[in-house]
Amino acid sequence: MLKKVKPGITEVVLRDGQQSLIATRMKVADMLPIIPKIDKVGFSSVEVWGGATYDCCLRYLNEDPWERLRVFKAKFKKTKLQMLLRGKNIVGYKSFDDSVLSLFIKNASKSGIDIFRTFDSLNDIRNIESSIKFINDNNKHSQGTLAYTTSPRHTNKYWLKLAKQIEDIGAKSLAIKDMSGLLRPYDAFELISLLKKNLKIPIYLHTHATTGLADATNLKAYEAGIDNIDTSISSFSGTYSHTATESFISMLYKDKNNPYDMDLLNEISEYFNNIRFKYQKFEGSLKNIDTKMLHSQVPGGMLSNLENQLRDLGMVEKLSELIDEIPEIRKDLGYIPLVTPSSQIVGTQALLNVKNGKRYETLTNEMIELVNGSYGRLTGTINKDLKEIVSKINTPNKINLLTVDDYRKLFKLKCEEYNLGKLYKNDKHLMNYIFYPEISIDYYKEQERVKEYGLFDLQEGLGVVID
Ligand code: CO
């Protein structure tokens, strides 16, 4: 028997859909023509920014992420804009000072973000507390997150306690973020029923299709009374991505009571189908469902990345060894969830272990810092051999995080060195520098070059105009 209240639907093709399937390479120019149609659908929100998009705009696409957001705000007339914030890591891969976080949230709010989904890869509540506060201060919707994982210690009791803490620090809603598609349908039903019973704030579900569970999980979440589901338009759905938007809508509604215009959704899907073809070379190798992930818990994007790194080392035959190594390290760290940046840290350490043929013979700096608690509190039991190895390594005294003022001084020096004018006075340019110092300097140097010599793409060969 279908319930009367239907969940809101967040369309994620412009962020997570394209991030999961084509390595976040979609240019804003390929998004703009279809925005008026997406805006008409009636989505509760569209996820458009944050996650890896900020990095990829500067690193690969020669785009300013803030300019992209400005354009989204201008084009979306009625749908709420949503972003993914990595807690204290913001849109980077390490912790930043609260002055940086506050400046970022203020500017993102002013530039048009309505809903901020904030998470911490270690589920350390202290790491999302300040972002929730800053988002609320800017009168925007703060959404706290459970970074979902499975292990003997991740019981419903654990999740409920964390969820209550998130509600208590002032989050306006709660998201279950299942980045690797580990949440099983009946577990989702139980967990969401429990959360609905004990929390006042709305519950959102974000799951990936990688393991083949997502469609069933989303439907059971609906039966348990979920308030909002994330989906991706069908031409950007499945595998590393999400349940298809049209499929989920069709599960809930029959033709005559369907509040969504399926013809409009078909047009949007058709549009993205053509776009996807352009980015073929960035597609991952997964063509269907990967159930091994239920054990290894490796997020999809990370798997193709590691495969490439092994190939570069001439060791591609070691892939399955590498995939088996990841859950071992995760266990040694007390079963942490694998999501940026913990996924990168564990992945790189696994690569080293496999390369050396011995576990923890060498440790990356990030791994040492993770064990030492620099990324947040590790609440599980840490393997005692690993702890002992780390305790014997001399680590420099903890340096204070740089503040916005410190960064501005550094950026000013760089601007003088490279004749970049007074970019350092602009907060958005400054933030590009803070999160991605070398990449953003390259980006601004390129902008200067374009101003002087015109829009030629040197990487693609002389004389090829960027489309
Ligand atoms: Co995701």
GROMACS .gro file of C-alpha atoms and ligand atoms in nm:
model
  468
    1MET     CA    1   0.000   0.000   0.000
    2LEU     CA    2   0.158   0.328  -0.112
    3LYS     CA    3   0.182   0.601   0.146
    4LYS     CA    4   0.033   0.941   0.075
    5VAL     CA    5   0.340   1.155   0.139
    6LYS     CA    6   0.582   1.137  -0.152
    7PRO     CA    7   0.949   1.222  -0.100
    8GLY     CA    8   1.120   1.520  -0.258
    9ILE     CA    9   1.365   1.433  -0.535
   10THR     CA   10   1.710   1.589  -0.574
   11GLU     CA   11   1.854   1.567  -0.925
   12VAL     CA   12   2.231   1.512  -0.907
   13VAL     CA   13   2.340   1.486  -1.273
   14LEU     CA   14   2.526   1.817  -1.265
   15ARG     CA   15   2.743   1.712  -0.968
   16ASP     CA   16   2.752   1.352  -0.853
   17GLY     CA   17   2.608   1.195  -1.170
   18GLN     CA   18   2.880   1.335  -1.393
   19GLN     CA   19   3.143   1.309  -1.116
   20SER     CA   20   3.076   0.935  -1.080
   21LEU     CA   21   3.054   0.851  -1.450
   22ILE     CA   22   3.285   1.085  -1.643
   23ALA     CA   23   3.537   1.185  -1.375
   24THR     CA   24   3.378   1.530  -1.318
   25ARG     CA   25   3.482   1.652  -1.662
   26MET     CA   26   3.152   1.805  -1.782
   27LYS     CA   27   3.202   2.167  -1.880
   28VAL     CA   28   2.953   2.430  -1.775
   29ALA     CA   29   2.894   2.512  -2.142
   30ASP     CA   30   2.742   2.164  -2.181
   31MET     CA   31   2.510   2.219  -1.885
   32LEU     CA   32   2.367   2.561  -1.963
   33PRO     CA   33   2.136   2.484  -2.258
   34ILE     CA   34   1.933   2.230  -2.058
   35ILE     CA   35   1.902   2.418  -1.728
   36PRO     CA   36   1.568   2.588  -1.809
   37LYS     CA   37   1.414   2.243  -1.864
   38ILE     CA   38   1.564   2.096  -1.544
   39ASP     CA   39   1.433   2.400  -1.360
   40LYS     CA   40   1.078   2.321  -1.478
   41VAL     CA   41   1.065   1.962  -1.348
   42GLY     CA   42   0.980   2.039  -0.985
   43PHE     CA   43   1.284   1.886  -0.812
   44SER     CA   44   1.315   1.966  -0.441
   45SER     CA   45   1.673   2.070  -0.522
   46VAL     CA   46   1.951   2.019  -0.776
   47GLU     CA   47   2.297   1.922  -0.660
   48VAL     CA   48   2.531   2.136  -0.865
   49TRP     CA   49   2.847   2.222  -0.675
   50GLY     CA   50   3.112   2.103  -0.429
   51GLY     CA   51   3.258   1.753  -0.401
   52ALA     CA   52   3.519   1.717  -0.674
   53THR     CA   53   3.369   1.983  -0.903
   54TYR     CA   54   3.564   2.271  -0.748
   55ASP     CA   55   3.896   2.094  -0.794
   56CYS     CA   56   3.815   1.974  -1.146
   57CYS     CA   57   3.700   2.317  -1.269
   58LEU     CA   58   4.042   2.462  -1.195
   59ARG     CA   59   4.255   2.153  -1.261
   60TYR     CA   60   4.110   2.027  -1.587
   61LEU     CA   61   3.845   2.257  -1.729
   62ASN     CA   62   4.002   2.602  -1.713
   63GLU     CA   63   3.691   2.724  -1.533
   64ASP     CA   64   3.652   2.933  -1.223
   65PRO     CA   65   3.420   2.736  -0.989
   66TRP     CA   66   3.271   3.060  -0.854
   67GLU     CA   67   3.183   3.174  -1.204
   68ARG     CA   68   3.012   2.839  -1.261
   69LEU     CA   69   2.804   2.891  -0.947
   70ARG     CA   70   2.715   3.246  -1.053
   71VAL     CA   71   2.584   3.115  -1.384
   72PHE     CA   72   2.381   2.840  -1.213
   73LYS     CA   73   2.220   3.096  -0.986
   74ALA     CA   74   2.128   3.313  -1.283
   75LYS     CA   75   1.982   3.023  -1.485
   76PHE     CA   76   1.794   2.830  -1.216
   77LYS     CA   77   1.495   3.054  -1.147
   78LYS     CA   78   1.307   2.842  -0.896
   79THR     CA   79   1.488   2.519  -0.803
   80LYS     CA   80   1.703   2.523  -0.489
   81LEU     CA   81   2.076   2.480  -0.541
   82GLN     CA   82   2.258   2.224  -0.330
   83MET     CA   83   2.628   2.157  -0.271
   84LEU     CA   84   2.841   1.889  -0.106
   85LEU     CA   85   3.076   2.029   0.158
   86ARG     CA   86   3.356   1.814   0.303
   87GLY     CA   87   3.319   1.958   0.655
   88LYS     CA   88   3.646   2.114   0.768
   89ASN     CA   89   3.810   1.994   0.445
   90ILE     CA   90   3.561   2.223   0.262
   91VAL     CA   91   3.628   2.149  -0.108
   92GLY     CA   92   3.986   2.031  -0.054
   93TYR     CA   93   4.162   1.728   0.087
   94LYS     CA   94   4.286   1.853   0.425
   95SER     CA   95   4.159   2.049   0.724
   96PHE     CA   96   4.127   2.426   0.705
   97ASP     CA   97   4.099   2.686   0.977
   98ASP     CA   98   3.750   2.800   1.077
   99SER     CA   99   3.821   3.147   0.934
  100VAL     CA  100   3.855   2.983   0.589
  101LEU     CA  101   3.541   2.774   0.641
  102SER     CA  102   3.342   3.077   0.749
  103LEU     CA  103   3.458   3.285   0.451
  104PHE     CA  104   3.374   2.999   0.215
  105ILE     CA  105   3.021   2.945   0.350
  106LYS     CA  106   2.949   3.318   0.348
  107ASN     CA  107   3.051   3.348  -0.018
  108ALA     CA  108   2.881   3.026  -0.128
  109SER     CA  109   2.561   3.143   0.044
  110LYS     CA  110   2.576   3.483  -0.123
  111SER     CA  111   2.650   3.321  -0.458
  112GLY     CA  112   2.338   3.107  -0.447
  113ILE     CA  113   2.378   2.782  -0.253
  114ASP     CA  114   2.056   2.712  -0.061
  115ILE     CA  115   2.129   2.367   0.085
  116PHE     CA  116   2.470   2.263   0.218
  117ARG     CA  117   2.522   1.891   0.278
  118THR     CA  118   2.821   1.867   0.509
  119PHE     CA  119   3.004   1.549   0.605
  120ASP     CA  120   3.319   1.424   0.774
  121SER     CA  121   3.494   1.115   0.643
  122LEU     CA  122   3.554   0.991   0.999
  123ASN     CA  123   3.204   1.082   1.121
  124ASP     CA  124   3.371   1.304   1.381
  125ILE     CA  125   3.094   1.537   1.491
  126ARG     CA  126   3.348   1.808   1.585
  127ASN     CA  127   3.447   1.830   1.218
  128ILE     CA  128   3.100   1.926   1.100
  129GLU     CA  129   2.990   2.132   1.398
  130SER     CA  130   3.141   2.460   1.281
  131SER     CA  131   3.009   2.423   0.926
  132ILE     CA  132   2.654   2.365   1.059
  133LYS     CA  133   2.689   2.679   1.270
  134PHE     CA  134   2.821   2.896   0.984
  135ILE     CA  135   2.549   2.770   0.745
  136ASN     CA  136   2.279   2.853   1.001
  137ASP     CA  137   2.438   3.196   1.060
  138ASN     CA  138   2.393   3.264   0.688
  139ASN     CA  139   2.029   3.153   0.707
  140LYS     CA  140   2.083   2.863   0.469
  141HIS     CA  141   1.974   2.501   0.505
  142SER     CA  142   2.234   2.298   0.696
  143GLN     CA  143   2.227   1.925   0.634
  144GLY     CA  144   2.441   1.700   0.853
  145THR     CA  145   2.549   1.361   0.726
  146LEU     CA  146   2.606   1.004   0.831
  147ALA     CA  147   2.892   0.879   0.610
  148TYR     CA  148   2.752   0.527   0.582
  149THR     CA  149   2.964   0.217   0.615
  150THR     CA  150   2.921  -0.136   0.745
  151SER     CA  151   3.130  -0.311   1.011
  152PRO     CA  152   3.076  -0.494   1.340
  153ARG     CA  153   3.073  -0.162   1.524
  154HIS     CA  154   2.842   0.030   1.289
  155THR     CA  155   2.513  -0.077   1.447
  156ASN     CA  156   2.181   0.106   1.430
  157LYS     CA  157   2.253   0.219   1.786
  158TYR     CA  158   2.575   0.385   1.664
  159TRP     CA  159   2.396   0.560   1.375
  160LEU     CA  160   2.108   0.678   1.593
  161LYS     CA  161   2.348   0.829   1.848
  162LEU     CA  162   2.539   1.014   1.576
  163ALA     CA  163   2.216   1.128   1.410
  164LYS     CA  164   2.088   1.268   1.741
  165GLN     CA  165   2.415   1.456   1.790
  166ILE     CA  166   2.377   1.605   1.441
  167GLU     CA  167   2.024   1.716   1.522
  168ASP     CA  168   2.140   1.858   1.855
  169ILE     CA  169   2.412   2.077   1.701
  170GLY     CA  170   2.147   2.247   1.490
  171ALA     CA  171   2.135   2.069   1.153
  172LYS     CA  172   1.809   2.134   0.967
  173SER     CA  173   1.806   1.789   0.808
  174LEU     CA  174   2.005   1.466   0.806
  175ALA     CA  175   2.146   1.278   0.507
  176ILE     CA  176   2.251   0.916   0.493
  177LYS     CA  177   2.541   0.928   0.250
  178ASP     CA  178   2.607   0.583   0.108
  179MET     CA  179   2.891   0.661  -0.130
  180SER     CA  180   2.974   0.301  -0.224
  181GLY     CA  181   2.625   0.154  -0.243
  182LEU     CA  182   2.657  -0.058   0.072
  183LEU     CA  183   2.317   0.010   0.225
  184ARG     CA  184   2.096  -0.297   0.181
  185PRO     CA  185   1.723  -0.247   0.126
  186TYR     CA  186   1.599  -0.402   0.451
  187ASP     CA  187   1.876  -0.237   0.653
  188ALA     CA  188   1.770   0.095   0.502
  189PHE     CA  189   1.411   0.027   0.603
  190GLU     CA  190   1.513  -0.045   0.963
  191LEU     CA  191   1.757   0.242   0.994
  192ILE     CA  192   1.526   0.502   0.840
  193SER     CA  193   1.227   0.382   1.043
  194LEU     CA  194   1.438   0.420   1.357
  195LEU     CA  195   1.560   0.767   1.258
  196LYS     CA  196   1.210   0.882   1.165
  197LYS     CA  197   1.084   0.769   1.503
  198ASN     CA  198   1.354   0.944   1.702
  199LEU     CA  199   1.439   1.259   1.507
  200LYS     CA  200   1.238   1.568   1.428
  201ILE     CA  201   1.439   1.682   1.125
  202PRO     CA  202   1.378   1.544   0.771
  203ILE     CA  203   1.588   1.250   0.649
  204TYR     CA  204   1.752   1.242   0.304
  205LEU     CA  205   1.902   0.937   0.135
  206HIS     CA  206   2.198   0.941  -0.104
  207THR     CA  207   2.305   0.603  -0.238
  208HIS     CA  208   2.502   0.476  -0.539
  209ALA     CA  209   2.404   0.204  -0.786
  210THR     CA  210   2.747   0.039  -0.794
  211THR     CA  211   2.650  -0.282  -0.612
  212GLY     CA  212   2.306  -0.315  -0.770
  213LEU     CA  213   2.114  -0.244  -0.449
  214ALA     CA  214   2.020   0.120  -0.499
  215ASP     CA  215   1.678   0.085  -0.667
  216ALA     CA  216   1.551  -0.156  -0.404
  217THR     CA  217   1.712   0.046  -0.125
  218ASN     CA  218   1.550   0.369  -0.242
  219LEU     CA  219   1.210   0.199  -0.261
  220LYS     CA  220   1.240   0.053   0.089
  221ALA     CA  221   1.355   0.396   0.212
  222TYR     CA  222   1.036   0.538   0.064
  223GLU     CA  223   0.831   0.274   0.246
  224ALA     CA  224   1.005   0.371   0.569
  225GLY     CA  225   0.898   0.733   0.514
  226ILE     CA  226   1.215   0.896   0.378
  227ASP     CA  227   1.172   1.268   0.309
  228ASN     CA  228   1.404   1.305   0.011
  229ILE     CA  229   1.587   1.081  -0.238
  230ASP     CA  230   1.880   1.164  -0.467
  231THR     CA  231   1.856   1.039  -0.826
  232SER     CA  232   2.032   1.106  -1.156
  233ILE     CA  233   1.863   1.146  -1.495
  234SER     CA  234   1.856   0.806  -1.671
  235SER     CA  235   2.129   0.875  -1.929
  236PHE     CA  236   2.363   0.950  -1.636
  237SER     CA  237   2.240   0.675  -1.400
  238GLY     CA  238   2.350   0.326  -1.298
  239THR     CA  239   2.693   0.172  -1.228
  240TYR     CA  240   2.905   0.421  -1.029
  241SER     CA  241   2.612   0.669  -1.033
  242HIS     CA  242   2.258   0.650  -0.894
  243THR     CA  243   1.904   0.523  -0.946
  244ALA     CA  244   1.755   0.682  -1.258
  245THR     CA  245   1.528   0.976  -1.185
  246GLU     CA  246   1.256   0.856  -1.425
  247SER     CA  247   1.266   0.501  -1.284
  248PHE     CA  248   1.225   0.619  -0.927
  249ILE     CA  249   0.936   0.846  -1.025
  250SER     CA  250   0.776   0.554  -1.209
  251MET     CA  251   0.802   0.339  -0.896
  252LEU     CA  252   0.597   0.595  -0.703
  253TYR     CA  253   0.342   0.718  -0.955
  254LYS     CA  254   0.109   0.582  -1.219
  255ASP     CA  255   0.060   0.784  -1.536
  256LYS     CA  256  -0.257   0.958  -1.434
  257ASN     CA  257  -0.144   1.076  -1.090
  258ASN     CA  258   0.214   1.157  -1.186
  259PRO     CA  259   0.302   1.514  -1.086
  260TYR     CA  260   0.621   1.495  -1.297
  261ASP     CA  261   0.622   1.558  -1.673
  262MET     CA  262   0.778   1.240  -1.813
  263ASP     CA  263   0.813   1.390  -2.162
  264LEU     CA  264   1.016   1.673  -2.018
  265LEU     CA  265   1.235   1.424  -1.831
  266ASN     CA  266   1.282   1.227  -2.154
  267GLU     CA  267   1.401   1.542  -2.331
  268ILE     CA  268   1.650   1.609  -2.052
  269SER     CA  269   1.776   1.252  -2.064
  270GLU     CA  270   1.812   1.265  -2.442
  271TYR     CA  271   2.013   1.585  -2.414
  272PHE     CA  272   2.256   1.433  -2.162
  273ASN     CA  273   2.281   1.115  -2.366
  274ASN     CA  274   2.440   1.316  -2.647
  275ILE     CA  275   2.661   1.505  -2.404
  276ARG     CA  276   2.787   1.185  -2.243
  277PHE     CA  277   2.912   1.062  -2.577
  278LYS     CA  278   3.151   1.361  -2.594
  279TYR     CA  279   3.319   1.258  -2.271
  280GLN     CA  280   3.356   0.889  -2.355
  281LYS     CA  281   3.727   0.877  -2.280
  282PHE     CA  282   3.663   0.957  -1.914
  283GLU     CA  283   3.423   0.667  -1.856
  284GLY     CA  284   3.530   0.410  -1.593
  285SER     CA  285   3.576   0.044  -1.678
  286LEU     CA  286   3.274  -0.076  -1.479
  287LYS     CA  287   2.999  -0.155  -1.728
  288ASN     CA  288   2.749  -0.313  -1.496
  289ILE     CA  289   2.724  -0.411  -1.132
  290ASP     CA  290   3.012  -0.476  -0.893
  291THR     CA  291   2.912  -0.685  -0.591
  292LYS     CA  292   3.274  -0.724  -0.475
  293MET     CA  293   3.240  -0.370  -0.350
  294LEU     CA  294   3.015  -0.494  -0.070
  295HIS     CA  295   3.332  -0.643   0.076
  296SER     CA  296   3.608  -0.404  -0.035
  297GLN     CA  297   3.396  -0.087   0.011
  298VAL     CA  298   3.613   0.093  -0.246
  299PRO     CA  299   3.422   0.387  -0.395
  300GLY     CA  300   3.387   0.354  -0.773
  301GLY     CA  301   3.587   0.659  -0.875
  302MET     CA  302   3.875   0.544  -0.659
  303LEU     CA  303   3.888   0.200  -0.817
  304SER     CA  304   3.950   0.326  -1.170
  305ASN     CA  305   4.208   0.567  -1.033
  306LEU     CA  306   4.402   0.289  -0.858
  307GLU     CA  307   4.380   0.074  -1.168
  308ASN     CA  308   4.551   0.353  -1.364
  309GLN     CA  309   4.822   0.400  -1.100
  310LEU     CA  310   4.900   0.027  -1.103
  311ARG     CA  311   4.920   0.036  -1.480
  312ASP     CA  312   5.173   0.319  -1.459
  313LEU     CA  313   5.383   0.105  -1.224
  314GLY     CA  314   5.358  -0.188  -1.466
  315MET     CA  315   5.177  -0.391  -1.200
  316VAL     CA  316   4.821  -0.405  -1.328
  317GLU     CA  317   4.808  -0.779  -1.256
  318LYS     CA  318   4.813  -0.689  -0.885
  319LEU     CA  319   4.471  -0.522  -0.896
  320SER     CA  320   4.283  -0.793  -0.710
  321GLU     CA  321   4.557  -0.803  -0.444
  322LEU     CA  322   4.518  -0.427  -0.407
  323ILE     CA  323   4.140  -0.454  -0.378
  324ASP     CA  324   4.183  -0.715  -0.102
  325GLU     CA  325   4.436  -0.496   0.080
  326ILE     CA  326   4.198  -0.202   0.122
  327PRO     CA  327   3.952  -0.367   0.368
  328GLU     CA  328   4.250  -0.491   0.572
  329ILE     CA  329   4.382  -0.138   0.621
  330ARG     CA  330   4.032  -0.014   0.690
  331LYS     CA  331   3.997  -0.276   0.962
  332ASP     CA  332   4.335  -0.174   1.113
  333LEU     CA  333   4.201   0.182   1.135
  334GLY     CA  334   3.893   0.073   1.330
  335TYR     CA  335   3.663   0.038   1.025
  336ILE     CA  336   3.657   0.400   0.910
  337PRO     CA  337   3.423   0.489   0.621
  338LEU     CA  338   3.598   0.530   0.285
  339VAL     CA  339   3.517   0.871   0.143
  340THR     CA  340   3.730   1.176   0.058
  341PRO     CA  341   3.991   1.213   0.202
  342SER     CA  342   4.007   0.881   0.396
  343SER     CA  343   3.948   0.685   0.073
  344GLN     CA  344   4.250   0.845  -0.094
  345ILE     CA  345   4.469   0.789   0.214
  346VAL     CA  346   4.376   0.422   0.248
  347GLY     CA  347   4.398   0.366  -0.130
  348THR     CA  348   4.748   0.511  -0.155
  349GLN     CA  349   4.866   0.313   0.149
  350ALA     CA  350   4.724  -0.006  -0.003
  351LEU     CA  351   4.915   0.066  -0.323
  352LEU     CA  352   5.238   0.106  -0.124
  353ASN     CA  353   5.178  -0.216   0.070
  354VAL     CA  354   5.119  -0.411  -0.250
  355LYS     CA  355   5.417  -0.252  -0.423
  356ASN     CA  356   5.650  -0.328  -0.129
  357GLY     CA  357   5.506  -0.675  -0.085
  358LYS     CA  358   5.487  -0.598   0.287
  359ARG     CA  359   5.224  -0.421   0.496
  360TYR     CA  360   5.325  -0.081   0.640
  361GLU     CA  361   5.694  -0.106   0.546
  362THR     CA  362   5.657   0.256   0.442
  363LEU     CA  363   5.377   0.486   0.549
  364THR     CA  364   5.255   0.796   0.371
  365ASN     CA  365   5.254   1.121   0.571
  366GLU     CA  366   4.877   1.132   0.542
  367MET     CA  367   4.848   0.782   0.688
  368ILE     CA  368   5.066   0.884   0.983
  369GLU     CA  369   4.855   1.194   1.040
  370LEU     CA  370   4.535   0.994   1.012
  371VAL     CA  371   4.654   0.750   1.283
  372ASN     CA  372   4.771   1.044   1.496
  373GLY     CA  373   4.423   1.195   1.482
  374SER     CA  374   4.500   1.503   1.270
  375TYR     CA  375   4.199   1.434   1.047
  376GLY     CA  376   3.965   1.372   1.339
  377ARG     CA  377   3.898   1.126   1.616
  378LEU     CA  378   3.927   0.757   1.528
  379THR     CA  379   3.667   0.592   1.744
  380GLY     CA  380   3.731   0.228   1.653
  381THR     CA  381   4.015   0.005   1.773
  382ILE     CA  382   4.342   0.074   1.591
  383ASN     CA  383   4.563  -0.223   1.509
  384LYS     CA  384   4.838  -0.233   1.772
  385ASP     CA  385   5.126  -0.306   1.530
  386LEU     CA  386   5.025  -0.009   1.318
  387LYS     CA  387   4.999   0.210   1.627
  388GLU     CA  388   5.345   0.102   1.735
  389ILE     CA  389   5.502   0.175   1.394
  390VAL     CA  390   5.346   0.522   1.392
  391SER     CA  391   5.452   0.597   1.750
  392LYS     CA  392   5.818   0.538   1.654
  393ILE     CA  393   5.807   0.792   1.371
  394ASN     CA  394   5.918   1.141   1.459
  395THR     CA  395   5.646   1.376   1.347
  396PRO     CA  396   5.692   1.752   1.348
  397ASN     CA  397   5.512   1.945   1.622
  398LYS     CA  398   5.158   2.022   1.525
  399ILE     CA  399   5.156   2.347   1.327
  400ASN     CA  400   4.856   2.575   1.358
  401LEU     CA  401   4.634   2.593   1.054
  402LEU     CA  402   4.678   2.906   0.842
  403THR     CA  403   4.410   3.172   0.872
  404VAL     CA  404   4.253   3.370   0.589
  405ASP     CA  405   4.491   3.659   0.663
  406ASP     CA  406   4.796   3.432   0.644
  407TYR     CA  407   4.680   3.299   0.311
  408ARG     CA  408   4.610   3.646   0.176
  409LYS     CA  409   4.970   3.749   0.246
  410LEU     CA  410   5.099   3.440   0.066
  411PHE     CA  411   4.870   3.496  -0.230
  412LYS     CA  412   4.975   3.862  -0.252
  413LEU     CA  413   5.338   3.754  -0.287
  414LYS     CA  414   5.244   3.509  -0.564
  415CYS     CA  415   5.042   3.776  -0.745
  416GLU     CA  416   5.344   4.006  -0.740
  417GLU     CA  417   5.576   3.729  -0.855
  418TYR     CA  418   5.359   3.642  -1.156
  419ASN     CA  419   5.216   3.987  -1.242
  420LEU     CA  420   4.864   3.885  -1.153
  421GLY     CA  421   4.757   4.227  -1.030
  422LYS     CA  422   4.540   4.257  -0.722
  423LEU     CA  423   4.362   3.921  -0.742
  424TYR     CA  424   4.449   3.862  -0.376
  425LYS     CA  425   4.199   4.132  -0.274
  426ASN     CA  426   3.909   3.931  -0.413
  427ASP     CA  427   3.786   3.665  -0.166
  428LYS     CA  428   3.681   3.418  -0.435
  429HIS     CA  429   4.019   3.430  -0.609
  430LEU     CA  430   4.179   3.399  -0.266
  431MET     CA  431   3.978   3.085  -0.192
  432ASN     CA  432   4.082   2.926  -0.521
  433TYR     CA  433   4.439   2.987  -0.406
  434ILE     CA  434   4.376   2.852  -0.054
  435PHE     CA  435   4.231   2.521  -0.171
  436TYR     CA  436   4.451   2.468  -0.477
  437PRO     CA  437   4.761   2.691  -0.459
  438GLU     CA  438   4.966   2.566  -0.756
  439ILE     CA  439   4.670   2.480  -0.974
  440SER     CA  440   4.501   2.816  -0.923
  441ILE     CA  441   4.823   3.008  -0.998
  442ASP     CA  442   4.851   2.810  -1.322
  443TYR     CA  443   4.487   2.889  -1.392
  444TYR     CA  444   4.537   3.265  -1.339
  445LYS     CA  445   4.857   3.264  -1.546
  446GLU     CA  446   4.657   3.098  -1.823
  447GLN     CA  447   4.387   3.366  -1.791
  448GLU     CA  448   4.654   3.633  -1.837
  449ARG     CA  449   4.789   3.450  -2.141
  450VAL     CA  450   4.441   3.426  -2.291
  451LYS     CA  451   4.393   3.799  -2.237
  452GLU     CA  452   4.714   3.866  -2.426
  453TYR     CA  453   4.711   3.606  -2.704
  454GLY     CA  454   4.349   3.496  -2.737
  455LEU     CA  455   4.165   3.174  -2.677
  456PHE     CA  456   4.392   2.904  -2.816
  457ASP     CA  457   4.426   2.570  -2.649
  458LEU     CA  458   4.797   2.498  -2.637
  459GLN     CA  459   4.750   2.148  -2.498
  460GLU     CA  460   4.538   2.031  -2.788
  461GLY     CA  461   4.786   2.166  -3.040
  462LEU     CA  462   4.831   2.515  -3.180
  463GLY     CA  463   4.539   2.679  -3.347
  464VAL     CA  464   4.266   2.463  -3.198
  465VAL     CA  465   4.004   2.692  -3.051
  466ILE     CA  466   3.847   2.572  -2.728
  467ASP     CA  467   3.483   2.486  -2.779
  468CO      CO  468   2.777   1.035  -0.399
   0.00000   0.00000   0.00000
